[in-house]
Amino acid sequence: MLSAIGPDVGVGVVTGFWFIVFGLGKMRATPSGGRRAVPTSGLASALRRLRGVLEVLGGLGALALVAVAFVDDLGGQLPDMSAIGLMLGLALAVLAGWTVVEAFLHPRKWVQLVLALAGFALAVFYAGFR
């Protein structure tokens, strides 16, 4: 059973949880007052929340594909999901790339930029393992 856990399962689990956590972070409401308040347009906040929802769904999809791959490695007779995993990885890479561009264009916060680049690299690795 433990022999079925390979690098593809590890990358899939880390990618799934990464995009769930950071997607939930994007769905939070922005502060309307105080020292952390930054004026944003309604369209920008709506697109950010939509991207958060898509990242959470992509993270859940990555975890589901990891579960399917794990069951298939244990001897199940399931169809090949590698094409779906590749498309999901590429979609997550696009969402993470959007986050990188957003972190670079706004007043630069270097931690957000580094985390966005890490998410992009993780999504690309996930697509490569699929």
The first five atom37 places (N, CA, C, CB, O) and aatype in JSON, in Angstrom:
{
  "aatype": [12, 10, 15, 0, 9, 7, 14, 3, 19, 7, 19, 7, 19, 19, 16, 7, 13, 17, 13, 9, 19, 13, 7, 10, 7, 11, 12, 1, 0, 16, 14, 15, 7, 7, 1, 1, 0, 19, 14, 16, 15, 7, 10, 0, 15, 0, 10, 1, 1, 10, 1, 7, 19, 10, 6, 19, 10, 7, 7, 10, 7, 0, 10, 0, 10, 19, 0, 19, 0, 13, 19, 3, 3, 10, 7, 7, 5, 10, 14, 3, 12, 15, 0, 9, 7, 10, 12, 10, 7, 10, 0, 10, 0, 19, 10, 0, 7, 17, 16, 19, 19, 6, 0, 13, 10, 8, 14, 1, 11, 17, 19, 5, 10, 19, 10, 0, 10, 0, 7, 13, 0, 10, 0, 19, 13, 18, 0, 7, 13, 1],
  "atom_mask": [
    [1, 1, 1, 1, 1],
    [1, 1, 1, 1, 1],
    [1, 1, 1, 1, 1],
    [1, 1, 1, 1, 1],
    [1, 1, 1, 1, 1],
    [1, 1, 1, 0, 1],
    [1, 1, 1, 1, 1],
    [1, 1, 1, 1, 1],
    [1, 1, 1, 1, 1],
    [1, 1, 1, 0, 1],
    [1, 1, 1, 1, 1],
    [1, 1, 1, 0, 1],
    [1, 1, 1, 1, 1],
    [1, 1, 1, 1, 1],
    [1, 1, 1, 1, 1],
    [1, 1, 1, 0, 1],
    [1, 1, 1, 1, 1],
    [1, 1, 1, 1, 1],
    [1, 1, 1, 1, 1],
    [1, 1, 1, 1, 1],
    [1, 1, 1, 1, 1],
    [1, 1, 1, 1, 1],
    [1, 1, 1, 0, 1],
    [1, 1, 1, 1, 1],
    [1, 1, 1, 0, 1],
    [1, 1, 1, 1, 1],
    [1, 1, 1, 1, 1],
    [1, 1, 1, 1, 1],
    [1, 1, 1, 1, 1],
    [1, 1, 1, 1, 1],
    [1, 1, 1, 1, 1],
    [1, 1, 1, 1, 1],
    [1, 1, 1, 0, 1],
    [1, 1, 1, 0, 1],
    [1, 1, 1, 1, 1],
    [1, 1, 1, 1, 1],
    [1, 1, 1, 1, 1],
    [1, 1, 1, 1, 1],
    [1, 1, 1, 1, 1],
    [1, 1, 1, 1, 1],
    [1, 1, 1, 1, 1],
    [1, 1, 1, 0, 1],
    [1, 1, 1, 1, 1],
    [1, 1, 1, 1, 1],
    [1, 1, 1, 1, 1],
    [1, 1, 1, 1, 1],
    [1, 1, 1, 1, 1],
    [1, 1, 1, 1, 1],
    [1, 1, 1, 1, 1],
    [1, 1, 1, 1, 1],
    [1, 1, 1, 1, 1],
    [1, 1, 1, 0, 1],
    [1, 1, 1, 1, 1],
    [1, 1, 1, 1, 1],
    [1, 1, 1, 1, 1],
    [1, 1, 1, 1, 1],
    [1, 1, 1, 1, 1],
    [1, 1, 1, 0, 1],
    [1, 1, 1, 0, 1],
    [1, 1, 1, 1, 1],
    [1, 1, 1, 0, 1],
    [1, 1, 1, 1, 1],
    [1, 1, 1, 1, 1],
    [1, 1, 1, 1, 1],
    [1, 1, 1, 1, 1],
    [1, 1, 1, 1, 1],
    [1, 1, 1, 1, 1],
    [1, 1, 1, 1, 1],
    [1, 1, 1, 1, 1],
    [1, 1, 1, 1, 1],
    [1, 1, 1, 1, 1],
    [1, 1, 1, 1, 1],
    [1, 1, 1, 1, 1],
    [1, 1, 1, 1, 1],
    [1, 1, 1, 0, 1],
    [1, 1, 1, 0, 1],
    [1, 1, 1, 1, 1],
    [1, 1, 1, 1, 1],
    [1, 1, 1, 1, 1],
    [1, 1, 1, 1, 1],
    [1, 1, 1, 1, 1],
    [1, 1, 1, 1, 1],
    [1, 1, 1, 1, 1],
    [1, 1, 1, 1, 1],
    [1, 1, 1, 0, 1],
    [1, 1, 1, 1, 1],
    [1, 1, 1, 1, 1],
    [1, 1, 1, 1, 1],
    [1, 1, 1, 0, 1],
    [1, 1, 1, 1, 1],
    [1, 1, 1, 1, 1],
    [1, 1, 1, 1, 1],
    [1, 1, 1, 1, 1],
    [1, 1, 1, 1, 1],
    [1, 1, 1, 1, 1],
    [1, 1, 1, 1, 1],
    [1, 1, 1, 0, 1],
    [1, 1, 1, 1, 1],
    [1, 1, 1, 1, 1],
    [1, 1, 1, 1, 1],
    [1, 1, 1, 1, 1],
    [1, 1, 1, 1, 1],
    [1, 1, 1, 1, 1],
    [1, 1, 1, 1, 1],
    [1, 1, 1, 1, 1],
    [1, 1, 1, 1, 1],
    [1, 1, 1, 1, 1],
    [1, 1, 1, 1, 1],
    [1, 1, 1, 1, 1],
    [1, 1, 1, 1, 1],
    [1, 1, 1, 1, 1],
    [1, 1, 1, 1, 1],
    [1, 1, 1, 1, 1],
    [1, 1, 1, 1, 1],
    [1, 1, 1, 1, 1],
    [1, 1, 1, 1, 1],
    [1, 1, 1, 1, 1],
    [1, 1, 1, 1, 1],
    [1, 1, 1, 0, 1],
    [1, 1, 1, 1, 1],
    [1, 1, 1, 1, 1],
    [1, 1, 1, 1, 1],
    [1, 1, 1, 1, 1],
    [1, 1, 1, 1, 1],
    [1, 1, 1, 1, 1],
    [1, 1, 1, 1, 1],
    [1, 1, 1, 1, 1],
    [1, 1, 1, 0, 1],
    [1, 1, 1, 1, 1],
    [1, 1, 1, 1, 1]
  ],
  "atom_positions": [
    [[0.83, -1.19, 0.0], [0.0, 0.0, 0.0], [0.87, 1.26, 0.0], [-0.94, -0.01, 1.21], [0.59, 2.2, -0.73]],
    [[1.92, 1.28, 0.79], [2.79, 2.45, 0.82], [3.62, 2.58, -0.44], [3.7, 2.39, 2.02], [4.12, 3.66, -0.74]],
    [[3.76, 1.49, -1.19], [4.52, 1.57, -2.43], [3.77, 2.35, -3.5], [4.84, 0.17, -2.94], [4.37, 2.79, -4.48]],
    [[2.46, 2.53, -3.33], [1.67, 3.29, -4.29], [1.85, 4.8, -4.11], [0.2, 2.94, -4.16], [1.44, 5.58, -4.97]],
    [[2.47, 5.2, -3.01], [2.69, 6.63, -2.77], [4.02, 7.0, -3.39], [2.67, 6.97, -1.23], [5.08, 6.64, -2.89]],
    [[3.95, 7.71, -4.48], [5.15, 8.15, -5.19], [5.24, 9.66, -5.21], [0.0, 0.0, 0.0], [4.47, 10.34, -4.54]],
    [[6.19, 10.17, -5.97], [6.33, 11.63, -6.04], [5.11, 12.31, -6.67], [7.57, 12.0, -6.83], [4.8, 13.45, -6.33]],
    [[4.42, 11.62, -7.58], [3.23, 12.23, -8.18], [2.12, 12.41, -7.16], [2.73, 11.38, -9.34], [1.39, 13.4, -7.21]],
    [[1.99, 11.48, -6.24], [0.98, 11.61, -5.19], [1.36, 12.75, -4.24], [0.81, 10.27, -4.41], [0.51, 13.54, -3.84]],
    [[2.63, 12.82, -3.87], [3.08, 13.91, -2.99], [2.87, 15.28, -3.6], [0.0, 0.0, 0.0], [2.37, 16.19, -2.94]],
    [[3.26, 15.43, -4.86], [3.08, 16.72, -5.54], [1.6, 17.05, -5.68], [3.75, 16.71, -6.94], [1.2, 18.2, -5.53]],
    [[0.78, 16.04, -5.96], [-0.66, 16.27, -6.09], [-1.3, 16.71, -4.79], [0.0, 0.0, 0.0], [-2.15, 17.61, -4.78]],
    [[-0.91, 16.09, -3.68], [-1.47, 16.46, -2.38], [-1.03, 17.87, -1.98], [-1.05, 15.45, -1.3], [-1.85, 18.67, -1.53]],
    [[0.24, 18.17, -2.15], [0.74, 19.5, -1.8], [0.08, 20.57, -2.68], [2.28, 19.57, -1.95], [-0.3, 21.63, -2.2]],
    [[-0.05, 20.28, -3.97], [-0.7, 21.23, -4.89], [-2.15, 21.44, -4.51], [-0.6, 20.74, -6.34], [-2.63, 22.58, -4.5]],
    [[-2.86, 20.37, -4.21], [-4.26, 20.49, -3.83], [-4.45, 21.35, -2.6], [0.0, 0.0, 0.0], [-5.28, 22.26, -2.59]],
    [[-3.68, 21.06, -1.56], [-3.83, 21.84, -0.33], [-3.35, 23.28, -0.51], [-3.06, 21.18, 0.8], [-3.93, 24.2, 0.06]],
    [[-2.29, 23.48, -1.3], [-1.79, 24.83, -1.56], [-2.88, 25.7, -2.18], [-0.54, 24.79, -2.49], [-3.14, 26.81, -1.73]],
    [[-3.53, 25.18, -3.23], [-4.52, 25.99, -3.93], [-5.81, 26.12, -3.13], [-4.81, 25.39, -5.29], [-6.52, 27.11, -3.3]],
    [[-6.13, 25.16, -2.28], [-7.3, 25.32, -1.42], [-7.05, 26.43, -0.4], [-7.62, 23.99, -0.69], [-7.9, 27.3, -0.22]],
    [[-5.9, 26.41, 0.24], [-5.6, 27.41, 1.27], [-5.5, 28.81, 0.67], [-4.29, 27.05, 2.0], [-6.09, 29.76, 1.19]],
    [[-4.75, 28.94, -0.42], [-4.58, 30.28, -1.0], [-5.85, 30.73, -1.74], [-3.39, 30.29, -1.96], [-6.09, 31.93, -1.85]],
    [[-6.64, 29.81, -2.24], [-7.92, 30.18, -2.83], [-8.89, 30.71, -1.79], [0.0, 0.0, 0.0], [-9.61, 31.68, -2.04]],
    [[-8.91, 30.06, -0.63], [-9.76, 30.56, 0.46], [-9.29, 31.94, 0.91], [-9.75, 29.59, 1.64], [-10.11, 32.78, 1.29]],
    [[-8.0, 32.17, 0.88], [-7.47, 33.49, 1.24], [-7.9, 34.57, 0.27], [0.0, 0.0, 0.0], [-8.09, 35.72, 0.67]],
    [[-8.07, 34.22, -1.0], [-8.5, 35.21, -1.99], [-9.99, 35.51, -1.89], [-8.17, 34.73, -3.39], [-10.45, 36.54, -2.38]],
    [[-10.75, 34.61, -1.27], [-12.19, 34.82, -1.18], [-12.58, 35.68, 0.02], [-12.9, 33.48, -1.09], [-13.75, 36.06, 0.15]],
    [[-11.63, 36.0, 0.89], [-11.93, 36.85, 2.04], [-12.3, 38.25, 1.58], [-10.73, 36.91, 3.01], [-11.86, 38.72, 0.53]],
    [[-13.1, 38.9, 2.39], [-13.44, 40.3, 2.11], [-12.25, 41.19, 2.46], [-14.71, 40.74, 2.91], [-11.57, 40.96, 3.46]],
    [[-12.01, 42.19, 1.65], [-10.91, 43.12, 1.93], [-11.34, 44.08, 3.03], [-10.5, 43.9, 0.65], [-12.52, 44.44, 3.11]],
    [[-10.42, 44.5, 3.88], [-10.78, 45.43, 4.95], [-11.26, 46.77, 4.36], [-9.58, 45.66, 5.89], [-10.67, 47.29, 3.41]],
    [[-12.32, 47.31, 4.94], [-12.85, 48.57, 4.42], [-12.29, 49.77, 5.16], [-14.36, 48.57, 4.52], [-12.46, 50.9, 4.71]],
    [[-11.63, 49.56, 6.27], [-11.04, 50.65, 7.03], [-9.85, 50.16, 7.82], [0.0, 0.0, 0.0], [-9.64, 48.96, 7.98]],
    [[-9.1, 51.1, 8.32], [-7.93, 50.73, 9.12], [-6.65, 50.83, 8.32], [0.0, 0.0, 0.0], [-6.66, 51.32, 7.19]],
    [[-5.57, 50.38, 8.91], [-4.26, 50.56, 8.26], [-4.04, 49.59, 7.11], [-3.16, 50.39, 9.27], [-3.16, 49.83, 6.29]],
    [[-4.82, 48.51, 7.02], [-4.64, 47.55, 5.93], [-5.59, 47.81, 4.76], [-4.84, 46.14, 6.45], [-5.56, 47.07, 3.78]],
    [[-6.41, 48.82, 4.85], [-7.4, 49.1, 3.82], [-6.73, 49.69, 2.58], [-8.47, 50.05, 4.35], [-5.97, 50.66, 2.67]],
    [[-7.03, 49.09, 1.45], [-6.54, 49.58, 0.16], [-7.76, 49.7, -0.74], [-5.44, 48.62, -0.46], [-8.49, 48.73, -0.91]],
    [[-7.99, 50.88, -1.31], [-9.17, 51.02, -2.16], [-9.05, 50.17, -3.42], [-9.38, 52.49, -2.53], [-8.06, 50.27, -4.14]],
    [[-10.05, 49.34, -3.69], [-10.08, 48.52, -4.89], [-11.44, 48.68, -5.54], [-9.79, 47.03, -4.57], [-12.44, 48.99, -4.89]],
    [[-11.46, 48.46, -6.84], [-12.73, 48.55, -7.55], [-13.55, 47.29, -7.3], [-12.49, 48.75, -9.06], [-13.03, 46.26, -6.89]],
    [[-14.82, 47.41, -7.56], [-15.71, 46.26, -7.37], [-15.38, 45.13, -8.33], [0.0, 0.0, 0.0], [-15.48, 43.96, -7.98]],
    [[-14.99, 45.49, -9.56], [-14.65, 44.47, -10.55], [-13.38, 43.72, -10.15], [-14.46, 45.11, -11.92], [-13.31, 42.5, -10.3]],
    [[-12.39, 44.44, -9.62], [-11.15, 43.79, -9.21], [-11.4, 42.82, -8.06], [-10.11, 44.83, -8.8], [-10.85, 41.72, -8.05]],
    [[-12.21, 43.22, -7.09], [-12.47, 42.32, -5.97], [-13.34, 41.14, -6.4], [-13.15, 43.08, -4.82], [-13.18, 40.04, -5.88]],
    [[-14.26, 41.36, -7.34], [-15.08, 40.25, -7.84], [-14.22, 39.25, -8.62], [-16.21, 40.78, -8.74], [-14.39, 38.04, -8.47]],
    [[-13.3, 39.74, -9.43], [-12.4, 38.83, -10.16], [-11.46, 38.09, -9.22], [-11.59, 39.61, -11.2], [-11.14, 36.93, -9.45]],
    [[-11.03, 38.76, -8.17], [-10.16, 38.1, -7.18], [-10.92, 36.98, -6.47], [-9.63, 39.13, -6.16], [-10.37, 35.89, -6.27]],
    [[-12.15, 37.25, -6.09], [-12.94, 36.2, -5.43], [-13.26, 35.06, -6.39], [-14.25, 36.79, -4.87], [-13.25, 33.9, -5.99]],
    [[-13.55, 35.38, -7.64], [-13.8, 34.33, -8.63], [-12.55, 33.48, -8.81], [-14.23, 34.94, -9.98], [-12.65, 32.25, -8.91]],
    [[-11.39, 34.1, -8.87], [-10.14, 33.35, -8.97], [-9.93, 32.47, -7.74], [-8.95, 34.31, -9.14], [-9.42, 31.36, -7.85]],
    [[-10.32, 32.97, -6.57], [-10.23, 32.17, -5.35], [-11.13, 30.95, -5.41], [0.0, 0.0, 0.0], [-10.72, 29.86, -5.01]],
    [[-12.35, 31.13, -5.9], [-13.27, 29.99, -6.05], [-12.7, 28.97, -7.02], [-14.66, 30.47, -6.53], [-12.74, 27.76, -6.76]],
    [[-12.16, 29.44, -8.15], [-11.59, 28.52, -9.13], [-10.37, 27.8, -8.58], [-11.22, 29.28, -10.4], [-10.15, 26.63, -8.89]],
    [[-9.57, 28.48, -7.77], [-8.41, 27.83, -7.17], [-8.83, 26.77, -6.16], [-7.5, 28.86, -6.49], [-8.21, 25.7, -6.09]],
    [[-9.87, 27.04, -5.37], [-10.35, 26.04, -4.42], [-10.89, 24.82, -5.17], [-11.45, 26.64, -3.5], [-10.6, 23.69, -4.8]],
    [[-11.65, 25.06, -6.23], [-12.17, 23.94, -7.02], [-11.04, 23.17, -7.7], [-13.16, 24.46, -8.08], [-11.1, 21.94, -7.78]],
    [[-10.01, 23.88, -8.17], [-8.87, 23.21, -8.77], [-8.1, 22.39, -7.75], [0.0, 0.0, 0.0], [-7.64, 21.29, -8.06]],
    [[-7.95, 22.91, -6.54], [-7.29, 22.17, -5.47], [-8.06, 20.92, -5.1], [0.0, 0.0, 0.0], [-7.47, 19.86, -4.89]],
    [[-9.38, 21.04, -5.01], [-10.21, 19.85, -4.73], [-10.12, 18.84, -5.87], [-11.67, 20.26, -4.5], [-10.1, 17.63, -5.63]],
    [[-10.07, 19.34, -7.1], [-9.91, 18.45, -8.25], [-8.57, 17.73, -8.23], [0.0, 0.0, 0.0], [-8.49, 16.55, -8.56]],
    [[-7.52, 18.44, -7.84], [-6.2, 17.82, -7.75], [-6.2, 16.72, -6.69], [-5.12, 18.87, -7.42], [-5.64, 15.64, -6.9]],
    [[-6.84, 16.98, -5.55], [-6.92, 15.96, -4.51], [-7.76, 14.77, -4.97], [-7.51, 16.55, -3.23], [-7.44, 13.62, -4.66]],
    [[-8.83, 15.04, -5.71], [-9.65, 13.95, -6.23], [-8.87, 13.1, -7.23], [-10.92, 14.5, -6.89], [-8.98, 11.88, -7.22]],
    [[-8.09, 13.74, -8.09], [-7.28, 12.98, -9.05], [-6.18, 12.2, -8.36], [-6.67, 13.92, -10.1], [-5.8, 11.12, -8.83]],
    [[-5.66, 12.72, -7.26], [-4.68, 11.95, -6.48], [-5.34, 10.72, -5.89], [-4.07, 12.83, -5.36], [-4.75, 9.64, -5.89]],
    [[-6.56, 10.87, -5.4], [-7.27, 9.71, -4.85], [-7.55, 8.67, -5.93], [-8.59, 10.15, -4.2], [-7.42, 7.47, -5.69]],
    [[-7.94, 9.12, -7.11], [-8.19, 8.2, -8.22], [-6.9, 7.48, -8.62], [-8.78, 8.95, -9.44], [-6.92, 6.27, -8.86]],
    [[-5.8, 8.21, -8.7], [-4.52, 7.59, -9.05], [-4.07, 6.61, -7.98], [-3.45, 8.67, -9.27], [-3.5, 5.57, -8.29]],
    [[-4.31, 6.95, -6.72], [-3.92, 6.07, -5.63], [-4.72, 4.78, -5.66], [-4.1, 6.78, -4.29], [-4.15, 3.7, -5.47]],
    [[-6.02, 4.87, -5.89], [-6.86, 3.67, -5.98], [-6.47, 2.85, -7.2], [-8.36, 4.04, -6.04], [-6.45, 1.62, -7.13]],
    [[-6.17, 3.51, -8.29], [-5.77, 2.8, -9.5], [-4.45, 2.07, -9.3], [-5.66, 3.78, -10.67], [-4.27, 0.97, -9.83]],
    [[-3.51, 2.66, -8.55], [-2.23, 2.0, -8.27], [-2.4, 0.8, -7.36], [-1.26, 2.98, -7.66], [-1.57, -0.11, -7.37]],
    [[-3.45, 0.79, -6.56], [-3.69, -0.34, -5.68], [-4.32, -1.52, -6.41], [-4.59, 0.07, -4.53], [-4.51, -2.58, -5.8]],
    [[-4.63, -1.38, -7.67], [-5.17, -2.49, -8.44], [-6.57, -2.27, -8.96], [0.0, 0.0, 0.0], [-7.2, -3.21, -9.45]],
    [[-7.06, -1.07, -8.87], [-8.39, -0.78, -9.39], [-8.38, -0.72, -10.92], [0.0, 0.0, 0.0], [-7.33, -0.55, -11.53]],
    [[-9.52, -0.85, -11.51], [-9.65, -0.78, -12.96], [-10.35, 0.51, -13.35], [-10.43, -2.0, -13.51], [-11.52, 0.51, -13.74]],
    [[-9.63, 1.61, -13.22], [-10.19, 2.92, -13.52], [-9.62, 3.45, -14.83], [-9.91, 3.91, -12.38], [-8.51, 3.08, -15.21]],
    [[-10.38, 4.3, -15.52], [-9.86, 4.87, -16.77], [-8.67, 5.79, -16.51], [-10.95, 5.63, -17.51], [-8.49, 6.28, -15.39]],
    [[-7.88, 6.02, -17.54], [-6.7, 6.87, -17.43], [-7.12, 8.34, -17.3], [-5.76, 6.68, -18.66], [-7.85, 8.86, -18.15]],
    [[-6.68, 8.98, -16.26], [-7.06, 10.36, -15.98], [-5.91, 11.33, -16.23], [-7.53, 10.49, -14.54], [-5.96, 12.47, -15.78]],
    [[-4.87, 10.9, -16.94], [-3.69, 11.76, -17.1], [-4.0, 13.0, -17.92], [-2.56, 10.98, -17.74], [-3.44, 14.06, -17.64]],
    [[-4.86, 12.9, -18.93], [-5.19, 14.09, -19.73], [-5.97, 15.11, -18.9], [-6.02, 13.68, -20.98], [-5.76, 16.31, -19.03]],
    [[-6.85, 14.62, -18.05], [-7.61, 15.53, -17.19], [-6.66, 16.19, -16.19], [-8.74, 14.78, -16.45], [-6.78, 17.38, -15.9]],
    [[-5.73, 15.41, -15.65], [-4.75, 15.97, -14.72], [-3.86, 17.01, -15.37], [0.0, 0.0, 0.0], [-3.52, 18.02, -14.75]],
    [[-3.48, 16.77, -16.62], [-2.66, 17.75, -17.33], [-3.42, 19.05, -17.55], [-2.2, 17.18, -18.67], [-2.88, 20.13, -17.33]],
    [[-4.68, 18.95, -17.97], [-5.48, 20.16, -18.19], [-5.72, 20.9, -16.87], [-6.83, 19.79, -18.84], [-5.7, 22.13, -16.84]],
    [[-5.95, 20.16, -15.79], [-6.13, 20.79, -14.49], [-4.85, 21.48, -14.04], [-6.56, 19.74, -13.44], [-4.89, 22.59, -13.52]],
    [[-3.72, 20.83, -14.26], [-2.43, 21.45, -13.91], [-2.17, 22.71, -14.7], [0.0, 0.0, 0.0], [-1.67, 23.7, -14.15]],
    [[-2.5, 22.69, -15.97], [-2.31, 23.89, -16.8], [-3.25, 25.01, -16.37], [-2.52, 23.56, -18.28], [-2.87, 26.18, -16.37]],
    [[-4.49, 24.65, -16.02], [-5.44, 25.66, -15.55], [-4.97, 26.27, -14.23], [-6.85, 25.05, -15.38], [-5.07, 27.48, -14.04]],
    [[-4.45, 25.44, -13.34], [-3.91, 25.97, -12.09], [-2.69, 26.84, -12.34], [-3.56, 24.83, -11.13], [-2.47, 27.83, -11.64]],
    [[-1.88, 26.47, -13.33], [-0.72, 27.29, -13.68], [-1.15, 28.65, -14.21], [0.15, 26.56, -14.72], [-0.51, 29.66, -13.91]],
    [[-2.22, 28.7, -14.99], [-2.73, 29.97, -15.5], [-3.23, 30.83, -14.35], [-3.87, 29.73, -16.53], [-2.93, 32.03, -14.29]],
    [[-3.99, 30.23, -13.42], [-4.48, 30.99, -12.26], [-3.32, 31.49, -11.4], [-5.42, 30.13, -11.41], [-3.34, 32.62, -10.92]],
    [[-2.32, 30.64, -11.22], [-1.15, 31.07, -10.43], [-0.35, 32.13, -11.16], [-0.24, 29.86, -10.11], [0.19, 33.04, -10.53]],
    [[-0.28, 32.04, -12.49], [0.39, 33.08, -13.27], [-0.32, 34.42, -13.15], [0.0, 0.0, 0.0], [0.32, 35.47, -13.1]],
    [[-1.64, 34.38, -13.1], [-2.43, 35.59, -12.9], [-2.1, 36.2, -11.54], [-3.95, 35.28, -13.01], [-1.98, 37.42, -11.41]],
    [[-1.95, 35.36, -10.54], [-1.59, 35.83, -9.21], [-0.19, 36.45, -9.22], [-1.65, 34.68, -8.19], [0.04, 37.45, -8.54]],
    [[0.74, 35.87, -9.97], [2.09, 36.42, -10.07], [2.05, 37.8, -10.7], [3.0, 35.48, -10.89], [2.68, 38.73, -10.21]],
    [[1.3, 37.94, -11.77], [1.2, 39.24, -12.45], [0.56, 40.27, -11.52], [0.38, 39.13, -13.76], [1.01, 41.41, -11.45]],
    [[-0.49, 39.86, -10.81], [-1.15, 40.77, -9.88], [-0.21, 41.19, -8.75], [-2.41, 40.12, -9.3], [-0.19, 42.36, -8.36]],
    [[0.56, 40.25, -8.23], [1.5, 40.58, -7.15], [2.63, 41.47, -7.65], [2.08, 39.31, -6.54], [3.18, 42.26, -6.88]],
    [[2.99, 41.35, -8.92], [4.07, 42.16, -9.47], [3.61, 43.57, -9.82], [4.63, 41.49, -10.71], [4.37, 44.52, -9.65]],
    [[2.38, 43.72, -10.29], [1.91, 45.02, -10.74], [1.44, 45.93, -9.62], [0.8, 44.84, -11.71], [1.63, 47.15, -9.7]],
    [[0.84, 45.37, -8.59], [0.38, 46.2, -7.49], [1.59, 46.66, -6.69], [-0.62, 45.41, -6.58], [2.71, 46.24, -6.96]],
    [[1.37, 47.52, -5.73], [2.52, 47.89, -4.89], [3.2, 46.61, -4.42], [2.08, 48.79, -3.67], [2.6, 45.78, -3.74]],
    [[4.45, 46.48, -4.78], [5.13, 45.2, -4.62], [5.28, 44.82, -3.15], [6.5, 45.24, -5.28], [5.86, 45.54, -2.34]],
    [[4.73, 43.66, -2.87], [4.94, 43.02, -1.59], [5.7, 41.75, -1.91], [3.58, 42.73, -0.81], [5.15, 40.82, -2.49]],
    [[6.95, 41.72, -1.54], [7.85, 40.67, -2.0], [7.45, 39.29, -1.51], [9.26, 40.98, -1.56], [7.68, 38.3, -2.2]],
    [[6.86, 39.21, -0.34], [6.43, 37.9, 0.17], [5.3, 37.36, -0.71], [5.96, 38.01, 1.65], [5.29, 36.17, -1.04]],
    [[4.36, 38.22, -1.08], [3.27, 37.76, -1.96], [3.81, 37.33, -3.31], [2.22, 38.87, -2.14], [3.33, 36.36, -3.89]],
    [[4.79, 38.05, -3.82], [5.38, 37.7, -5.11], [6.09, 36.35, -5.04], [6.36, 38.79, -5.57], [5.96, 35.52, -5.94]],
    [[6.84, 36.12, -3.98], [7.55, 34.84, -3.82], [6.55, 33.7, -3.66], [8.51, 34.89, -2.6], [6.73, 32.63, -4.26]],
    [[5.5, 33.9, -2.86], [4.48, 32.85, -2.7], [3.73, 32.59, -4.0], [3.48, 33.25, -1.59], [3.4, 31.45, -4.31]],
    [[3.47, 33.63, -4.77], [2.8, 33.45, -6.06], [3.69, 32.68, -7.03], [2.43, 34.82, -6.66], [3.21, 31.81, -7.75]],
    [[4.98, 32.98, -7.04], [5.91, 32.23, -7.88], [6.02, 30.77, -7.44], [7.3, 32.89, -7.86], [6.14, 29.87, -8.27]],
    [[5.98, 30.53, -6.13], [6.01, 29.16, -5.63], [4.76, 28.4, -6.05], [6.15, 29.14, -4.09], [4.84, 27.23, -6.41]],
    [[3.6, 29.05, -6.0], [2.37, 28.42, -6.45], [2.4, 28.11, -7.94], [0.0, 0.0, 0.0], [1.92, 27.06, -8.37]],
    [[2.98, 29.02, -8.72], [3.1, 28.78, -10.16], [4.02, 27.59, -10.43], [3.64, 30.04, -10.87], [3.7, 26.73, -11.25]],
    [[5.15, 27.54, -9.74], [6.08, 26.42, -9.92], [5.43, 25.1, -9.5], [7.37, 26.65, -9.12], [5.63, 24.08, -10.16]],
    [[4.67, 25.12, -8.43], [3.99, 23.92, -7.96], [2.96, 23.44, -8.98], [3.32, 24.18, -6.61], [2.85, 22.24, -9.23]],
    [[2.22, 24.36, -9.57], [1.22, 23.98, -10.58], [1.89, 23.43, -11.83], [0.34, 25.19, -10.95], [1.38, 22.49, -12.44]],
    [[3.03, 23.99, -12.22], [3.75, 23.49, -13.39], [4.31, 22.09, -13.11], [4.89, 24.45, -13.79], [4.25, 21.22, -13.98]],
    [[4.85, 21.88, -11.91], [5.33, 20.54, -11.55], [4.19, 19.54, -11.54], [6.02, 20.57, -10.18], [4.34, 18.4, -11.98]],
    [[3.03, 19.97, -11.03], [1.87, 19.07, -11.0], [1.46, 18.69, -12.43], [0.67, 19.75, -10.26], [1.19, 17.52, -12.71]],
    [[1.43, 19.67, -13.33], [1.1, 19.37, -14.72], [2.13, 18.44, -15.35], [0.99, 20.66, -15.55], [1.79, 17.57, -16.15]],
    [[3.39, 18.63, -14.98], [4.44, 17.76, -15.51], [4.34, 16.33, -15.03], [0.0, 0.0, 0.0], [4.63, 15.4, -15.78]],
    [[3.92, 16.13, -13.79], [3.77, 14.78, -13.25], [2.54, 14.08, -13.79], [3.71, 14.82, -11.75], [2.46, 12.85, -13.73]],
    [[1.6, 14.82, -14.31], [0.39, 14.21, -14.86], [0.68, 13.76, -16.27], [-0.79, 15.19, -14.84], [-0.21, 13.22, -16.93]]
  ]
}
